[in-house]
Amino acid sequence: MKRSQPVPDFSKKEKIIIGTIDGDGIGPVIMDSCREVLGKLLADEIAAGKIELRKINGLTIENRIAKMETVPAEVLAEIKECDLLLKGPTTTPGKGDNLPNIESANVTLRRELDLFANVRPVVIPEKNIDWIFYRENTEGEYALGSRGVDIDEDISIDFKVTTTIGTTRLARAAFEYAKNNGNKNVSIVTKANIMKKTDGKFLSLCYDVAKDYPEIKTDDWYVDIMAANLVNDQINSNFNVFILPNLYGDIITDEAAQLQGGVGTAGSANIGGRYAMFEAIHGSAPRMMEEGIGHYANPASISRAAVMMLRHIGFTQQAAVLERALDQAAEALDMPGDGTGNTAAEFTAFVMERI
């Protein structure tokens, strides 16, 4: 963390290399859609050599198991040659899958690339909801998630990690966003009444950072109450910016995305210094592939992530064009993901016509 590099000035780079990774399950379906859209949207920049869309293979569950590496070394080397990643969902083996205990590829990439902030926006205009979540991305329960200990047949222990630097830099990023967007309210979400060492430290550090932003209203909530508040239409529009530890952020942002229209509608950014990774927030949906309906997957999530990516590198005009086309698609198309409604190809054609 102490050696982390600053965010590059993309306006001064001769070429910006965007690595694209399919992932597992429905990943290739939605990523093919996104690559096609970006190819048209960025045609001039690609032709001029300013942008390169580079496809990176090998981050599949089959290859990871064959090599028994969470992220195979040669794949990680390719990734580190890029400036940004646009990534489809990857499968993490769970208990009962009869697969080796391989750590989440996302957890590994966040740690290897020091992507400390997971940023997820949720907007529901009809409810006056404009939320953005800053989830700590490298610590908490996920830092040592595959290294728990079975003491004996009766007791198992996992670990939770909170560091001063990790929490402070996340809080600073959230408060800077709040300041730069009109001094939005900031809400800190923990379970500090129970997890007194880790969550207590997280809460205290966030309030220390808040002292540098006296113009911003800051409050704190326990995660269970916040889960209820998000569905309380009497107060949920009062919230703006959220700061959360890793696990709570994972859960709460899925709830928020569901309120927006489903996890298939939401993208996310993983921001560090040298690197940034943008992805859909949903999983690889193996059920859809098993049922032969993968071509009905909704590419909106990865395309929303691409909007965030374009803004991150300063391509705000292209981001606005794509976002507008996605909003129109959301209104015009039916993408329930159950084998009915519109297909991913129809979604892609609709968006392509509008950019």
PDB file of N, CA and C in Angstrom, residues 151-188:
ATOM      1  N   ILE A 151     -10.059 -25.726  13.615  1.00  0.00           N
ATOM      2  CA  ILE A 151      -9.384 -26.059  14.872  1.00  0.00           C
ATOM      3  C   ILE A 151      -9.553 -27.553  15.171  1.00  0.00           C
ATOM      4  N   ASP A 152     -10.769 -28.014  15.077  1.00  0.00           N
ATOM      5  CA  ASP A 152     -11.095 -29.440  15.158  1.00  0.00           C
ATOM      6  C   ASP A 152     -12.443 -29.614  14.493  1.00  0.00           C
ATOM      7  N   GLU A 153     -13.065 -30.750  14.654  1.00  0.00           N
ATOM      8  CA  GLU A 153     -14.333 -31.004  13.961  1.00  0.00           C
ATOM      9  C   GLU A 153     -15.469 -30.122  14.467  1.00  0.00           C
ATOM     10  N   ASP A 154     -15.270 -29.443  15.593  1.00  0.00           N
ATOM     11  CA  ASP A 154     -16.326 -28.621  16.175  1.00  0.00           C
ATOM     12  C   ASP A 154     -16.144 -27.127  15.959  1.00  0.00           C
ATOM     13  N   ILE A 155     -14.931 -26.676  15.634  1.00  0.00           N
ATOM     14  CA  ILE A 155     -14.676 -25.229  15.568  1.00  0.00           C
ATOM     15  C   ILE A 155     -13.886 -24.888  14.310  1.00  0.00           C
ATOM     16  N   SER A 156     -14.386 -23.879  13.579  1.00  0.00           N
ATOM     17  CA  SER A 156     -13.662 -23.317  12.441  1.00  0.00           C
ATOM     18  C   SER A 156     -13.565 -21.805  12.616  1.00  0.00           C
ATOM     19  N   ILE A 157     -12.453 -21.223  12.170  1.00  0.00           N
ATOM     20  CA  ILE A 157     -12.210 -19.794  12.344  1.00  0.00           C
ATOM     21  C   ILE A 157     -11.760 -19.185  11.023  1.00  0.00           C
ATOM     22  N   ASP A 158     -12.389 -18.070  10.636  1.00  0.00           N
ATOM     23  CA  ASP A 158     -11.916 -17.243   9.543  1.00  0.00           C
ATOM     24  C   ASP A 158     -11.406 -15.923  10.112  1.00  0.00           C
ATOM     25  N   PHE A 159     -10.818 -15.090   9.249  1.00  0.00           N
ATOM     26  CA  PHE A 159     -10.148 -13.888   9.710  1.00  0.00           C
ATOM     27  C   PHE A 159     -10.703 -12.639   9.026  1.00  0.00           C
ATOM     28  N   LYS A 160     -10.616 -11.517   9.718  1.00  0.00           N
ATOM     29  CA  LYS A 160     -11.024 -10.226   9.189  1.00  0.00           C
ATOM     30  C   LYS A 160      -9.885  -9.237   9.423  1.00  0.00           C
ATOM     31  N   VAL A 161      -9.565  -8.458   8.377  1.00  0.00           N
ATOM     32  CA  VAL A 161      -8.408  -7.564   8.432  1.00  0.00           C
ATOM     33  C   VAL A 161      -8.842  -6.123   8.154  1.00  0.00           C
ATOM     34  N   THR A 162      -8.420  -5.192   9.014  1.00  0.00           N
ATOM     35  CA  THR A 162      -8.634  -3.759   8.797  1.00  0.00           C
ATOM     36  C   THR A 162      -7.318  -3.037   9.051  1.00  0.00           C
ATOM     37  N   THR A 163      -6.874  -2.231   8.071  1.00  0.00           N
ATOM     38  CA  THR A 163      -5.640  -1.471   8.249  1.00  0.00           C
ATOM     39  C   THR A 163      -5.936   0.025   8.195  1.00  0.00           C
ATOM     40  N   THR A 164      -5.039   0.788   8.791  1.00  0.00           N
ATOM     41  CA  THR A 164      -5.199   2.241   8.795  1.00  0.00           C
ATOM     42  C   THR A 164      -5.122   2.803   7.377  1.00  0.00           C
ATOM     43  N   ILE A 165      -4.096   2.404   6.628  1.00  0.00           N
ATOM     44  CA  ILE A 165      -3.935   2.931   5.276  1.00  0.00           C
ATOM     45  C   ILE A 165      -5.109   2.514   4.392  1.00  0.00           C
ATOM     46  N   GLY A 166      -5.501   1.243   4.467  1.00  0.00           N
ATOM     47  CA  GLY A 166      -6.578   0.748   3.615  1.00  0.00           C
ATOM     48  C   GLY A 166      -7.880   1.495   3.828  1.00  0.00           C
ATOM     49  N   THR A 167      -8.239   1.736   5.072  1.00  0.00           N
ATOM     50  CA  THR A 167      -9.487   2.429   5.368  1.00  0.00           C
ATOM     51  C   THR A 167      -9.388   3.918   5.046  1.00  0.00           C
ATOM     52  N   THR A 168      -8.267   4.531   5.394  1.00  0.00           N
ATOM     53  CA  THR A 168      -8.125   5.978   5.211  1.00  0.00           C
ATOM     54  C   THR A 168      -8.174   6.369   3.742  1.00  0.00           C
ATOM     55  N   ARG A 169      -7.497   5.631   2.888  1.00  0.00           N
ATOM     56  CA  ARG A 169      -7.497   6.005   1.466  1.00  0.00           C
ATOM     57  C   ARG A 169      -8.867   5.800   0.837  1.00  0.00           C
ATOM     58  N   LEU A 170      -9.614   4.791   1.308  1.00  0.00           N
ATOM     59  CA  LEU A 170     -10.978   4.598   0.808  1.00  0.00           C
ATOM     60  C   LEU A 170     -11.855   5.764   1.229  1.00  0.00           C
ATOM     61  N   ALA A 171     -11.793   6.112   2.507  1.00  0.00           N
ATOM     62  CA  ALA A 171     -12.610   7.214   3.014  1.00  0.00           C
ATOM     63  C   ALA A 171     -12.270   8.514   2.308  1.00  0.00           C
ATOM     64  N   ARG A 172     -10.983   8.745   2.063  1.00  0.00           N
ATOM     65  CA  ARG A 172     -10.555   9.965   1.374  1.00  0.00           C
ATOM     66  C   ARG A 172     -11.157  10.027  -0.032  1.00  0.00           C
ATOM     67  N   ALA A 173     -11.145   8.904  -0.740  1.00  0.00           N
ATOM     68  CA  ALA A 173     -11.722   8.868  -2.089  1.00  0.00           C
ATOM     69  C   ALA A 173     -13.212   9.175  -2.061  1.00  0.00           C
ATOM     70  N   ALA A 174     -13.923   8.628  -1.073  1.00  0.00           N
ATOM     71  CA  ALA A 174     -15.364   8.862  -0.966  1.00  0.00           C
ATOM     72  C   ALA A 174     -15.674  10.318  -0.642  1.00  0.00           C
ATOM     73  N   PHE A 175     -14.937  10.897   0.295  1.00  0.00           N
ATOM     74  CA  PHE A 175     -15.183  12.294   0.659  1.00  0.00           C
ATOM     75  C   PHE A 175     -14.802  13.244  -0.476  1.00  0.00           C
ATOM     76  N   GLU A 176     -13.760  12.914  -1.215  1.00  0.00           N
ATOM     77  CA  GLU A 176     -13.399  13.739  -2.359  1.00  0.00           C
ATOM     78  C   GLU A 176     -14.513  13.718  -3.408  1.00  0.00           C
ATOM     79  N   TYR A 177     -15.083  12.541  -3.634  1.00  0.00           N
ATOM     80  CA  TYR A 177     -16.210  12.455  -4.568  1.00  0.00           C
ATOM     81  C   TYR A 177     -17.375  13.297  -4.057  1.00  0.00           C
ATOM     82  N   ALA A 178     -17.690  13.174  -2.775  1.00  0.00           N
ATOM     83  CA  ALA A 178     -18.800  13.937  -2.200  1.00  0.00           C
ATOM     84  C   ALA A 178     -18.573  15.435  -2.353  1.00  0.00           C
ATOM     85  N   LYS A 179     -17.337  15.883  -2.096  1.00  0.00           N
ATOM     86  CA  LYS A 179     -17.011  17.311  -2.218  1.00  0.00           C
ATOM     87  C   LYS A 179     -17.122  17.776  -3.664  1.00  0.00           C
ATOM     88  N   ASN A 180     -16.600  16.986  -4.592  1.00  0.00           N
ATOM     89  CA  ASN A 180     -16.567  17.384  -5.997  1.00  0.00           C
ATOM     90  C   ASN A 180     -17.931  17.302  -6.668  1.00  0.00           C
ATOM     91  N   ASN A 181     -18.889  16.710  -6.004  1.00  0.00           N
ATOM     92  CA  ASN A 181     -20.232  16.584  -6.577  1.00  0.00           C
ATOM     93  C   ASN A 181     -21.283  17.283  -5.717  1.00  0.00           C
ATOM     94  N   GLY A 182     -20.891  18.404  -5.134  1.00  0.00           N
ATOM     95  CA  GLY A 182     -21.867  19.231  -4.439  1.00  0.00           C
ATOM     96  C   GLY A 182     -22.018  18.946  -2.967  1.00  0.00           C
ATOM     97  N   ASN A 183     -20.948  18.468  -2.319  1.00  0.00           N
ATOM     98  CA  ASN A 183     -20.995  18.193  -0.875  1.00  0.00           C
ATOM     99  C   ASN A 183     -22.138  17.261  -0.501  1.00  0.00           C
ATOM    100  N   LYS A 184     -22.183  16.148  -1.182  1.00  0.00           N
ATOM    101  CA  LYS A 184     -23.214  15.151  -0.899  1.00  0.00           C
ATOM    102  C   LYS A 184     -23.033  14.553   0.493  1.00  0.00           C
ATOM    103  N   ASN A 185     -24.121  14.055   1.060  1.00  0.00           N
ATOM    104  CA  ASN A 185     -24.066  13.416   2.369  1.00  0.00           C
ATOM    105  C   ASN A 185     -23.244  12.127   2.304  1.00  0.00           C
ATOM    106  N   VAL A 186     -22.525  11.835   3.369  1.00  0.00           N
ATOM    107  CA  VAL A 186     -21.723  10.609   3.458  1.00  0.00           C
ATOM    108  C   VAL A 186     -22.217   9.776   4.631  1.00  0.00           C
ATOM    109  N   SER A 187     -22.455   8.495   4.369  1.00  0.00           N
ATOM    110  CA  SER A 187     -22.910   7.569   5.415  1.00  0.00           C
ATOM    111  C   SER A 187     -21.921   6.420   5.540  1.00  0.00           C
ATOM    112  N   ILE A 188     -21.444   6.181   6.767  1.00  0.00           N
ATOM    113  CA  ILE A 188     -20.490   5.107   7.049  1.00  0.00           C
ATOM    114  C   ILE A 188     -21.283   3.910   7.564  1.00  0.00           C
TER     115      ILE A 188
END
